[in-house]
Steps between C-alpha positions, in 0.01 A plus 500: 500500500434533126673278252772720360806445288826627643856523382806441713874539461783295638804699396796602714319811621180523698228641276182692581170311503286608204148499653304439818459128465866462413599737778334260738670210333832683490746403231750229426810631672842436355813546710874485479596155382554256782696176494176302492401669173843483342533129576152401385493373141244660272265281299579723204869429546485121483567290191209299358526233230236600247536506125365856461542824691121527530486156660767594754329828589155340531641233732675758722189715509282207609760387753512850652120516520483163681771606742336835583158342550654244735660780705170691504304193615741435788497866606120528496467176698752625757315834541155336481378728222319431170713365218654744251567372148803592289533501123820570305472697176773565244531853358725612214688821574730736313763717664801723444844450649635779721859620529528314833415170334148461637181539295204735493173326401334672204196285432324209670131452433286615798778461756722806448432796731734801510790298357458227760386146423219387728585140589167411666134588509278419796128433469315521832242236566132574483242272656604138450758584233860452612762773499737474205856612435621519141879479481671622182824363360660695219648403164716737297331553163768391254290613203511862624851517651700220331846634587428550872248223569752251642652750745158634590371150573786441744415828673128417512569154642711651777276796585149364441495130416707418807320232699635607840400863444152396388453280807622774735266755343206260518548449874419868541190450288401198708539695824284786372248244380504374860442852635207561267342168599539590866332832427213309338471282810460813714247648256734780390441638150604788276184679608629497857836638393327788321348621828846594635667840475803557276761439770340172611457384138873552439590329825296193403661503154843513668409229750434248220840570345683489833325175586654339190844628599456365853386162367806488274727572796326236714554245222868596473524466879380140467759432228772650720403280796513192279852565366640768739619700200481879541511546120149356484374829652473760225711814537192720469397376848800683642376558855401135553818369343719726717305401812559136411869552431551695825304235695245755617240242407526122519226350278339174608338251264201437728408850615582865449563755772332837534832678450560315174151586378573866581821489296318337207231771513757782516712341228203482263397857589852627427498328162156632414569860607820510296305416185156647572503801267707346222333160481155528658382850413310384193336213686382729779362751253314244293362332811355827627364600158322165458346529847373852437377440144331170578132461584569304816266506799560358846327559830790380714682731739824630347709447813402135527559445127847651526591289804375183331703559183814581700456194720471268198822644355686468832433128551755247378545125534787340689507122550121477492455790742406859424736782594389862487721796406234756590633767738845337497679766296656808660521687169215686334358435155596796281262683267662803340337834427606450138263201474207713616604787270509264204147383574372854521663588170333202336148570620427699815129420463578149623568639848216485748501705820608196698805474274597866556457457876705180500785661304506804732503279809764265359755768411433695819575184696801427282660840563408498867649155548817599316545810716445293815766253387748780426436661840554168678821439307628849581420455872671162503820642348507794743444267797776271376757776517356688800509188718830389348354162413777453244743452794307209647 
């Protein structure tokens, strides 16, 4: 895949991926604060004995960079993938305080997009060059906002310079780096992705994002098994957490059952579907546009390409063994008509005949499947009362 710069967010809301390469990498995903984050001290919250503020900040910046590179090295060794390097860059930022006491960033050189600070940039490897992640830490510009700089710095340290949040976000980047490397191993490229129709392109885009969510849940599962603390499972994984609480599943540290894999797959699908239009619409659109506007060429069969991409995204590691979530879920991936309508409003010329056919087939199947489900539900209710099953 080409060497491309990408931006990523790790705020408290899932954000859309800005382009094809970043769609495949997904984004740093922030979540509701967990005890592990709240109890982890931030490097930018510790006291350092230096004579000048610049000396303290330089020391913390270097310490953070060493720590993140150490984490990256261990992760890449564990997953048997090429090393990814991390650099930490300081950026001065101005902002304005809101009525709620938070801040809205107003200016930060090259890292402010639609009023959101972009805490990292990812550079994909090309040839023998390693992949690189540039992590930004932010300093309130006291020369521009002297009266609010101190309060703003506290807010920046909590929201962006927080070591635990940075590490959590980077684990998502590392996993997507792993997925891309596994695609490389199978000879899968952007040119192959461009051979797919619009529905399959979006499904591959979604599969990369869902894979990161599944990997996050699998990691939290391992933490839970180590401490048997239900709070270590994030609330956003509601289905899994409820299944654990109700003892529907009984996780084991050495292996994972098929029923637990099915619950993980459905849990991730629920989470994704709930946020698809709000958080991933832009990523889907930009992925499709890049595929259609690119000059890619591939002679591979589309069906095989699609299966290969989906298989890579479905494979996860558990105690040195691979587990596969493919075909485990009982719930469908959801692509709304509004996503297709948005694409057509942007540029209908991007649609090839295979895209029109795929859209028609997808929504025909969607409506047909929904009607079948409703009919089955209706029959089940009628049978329940007709046979007086409620008395049994």
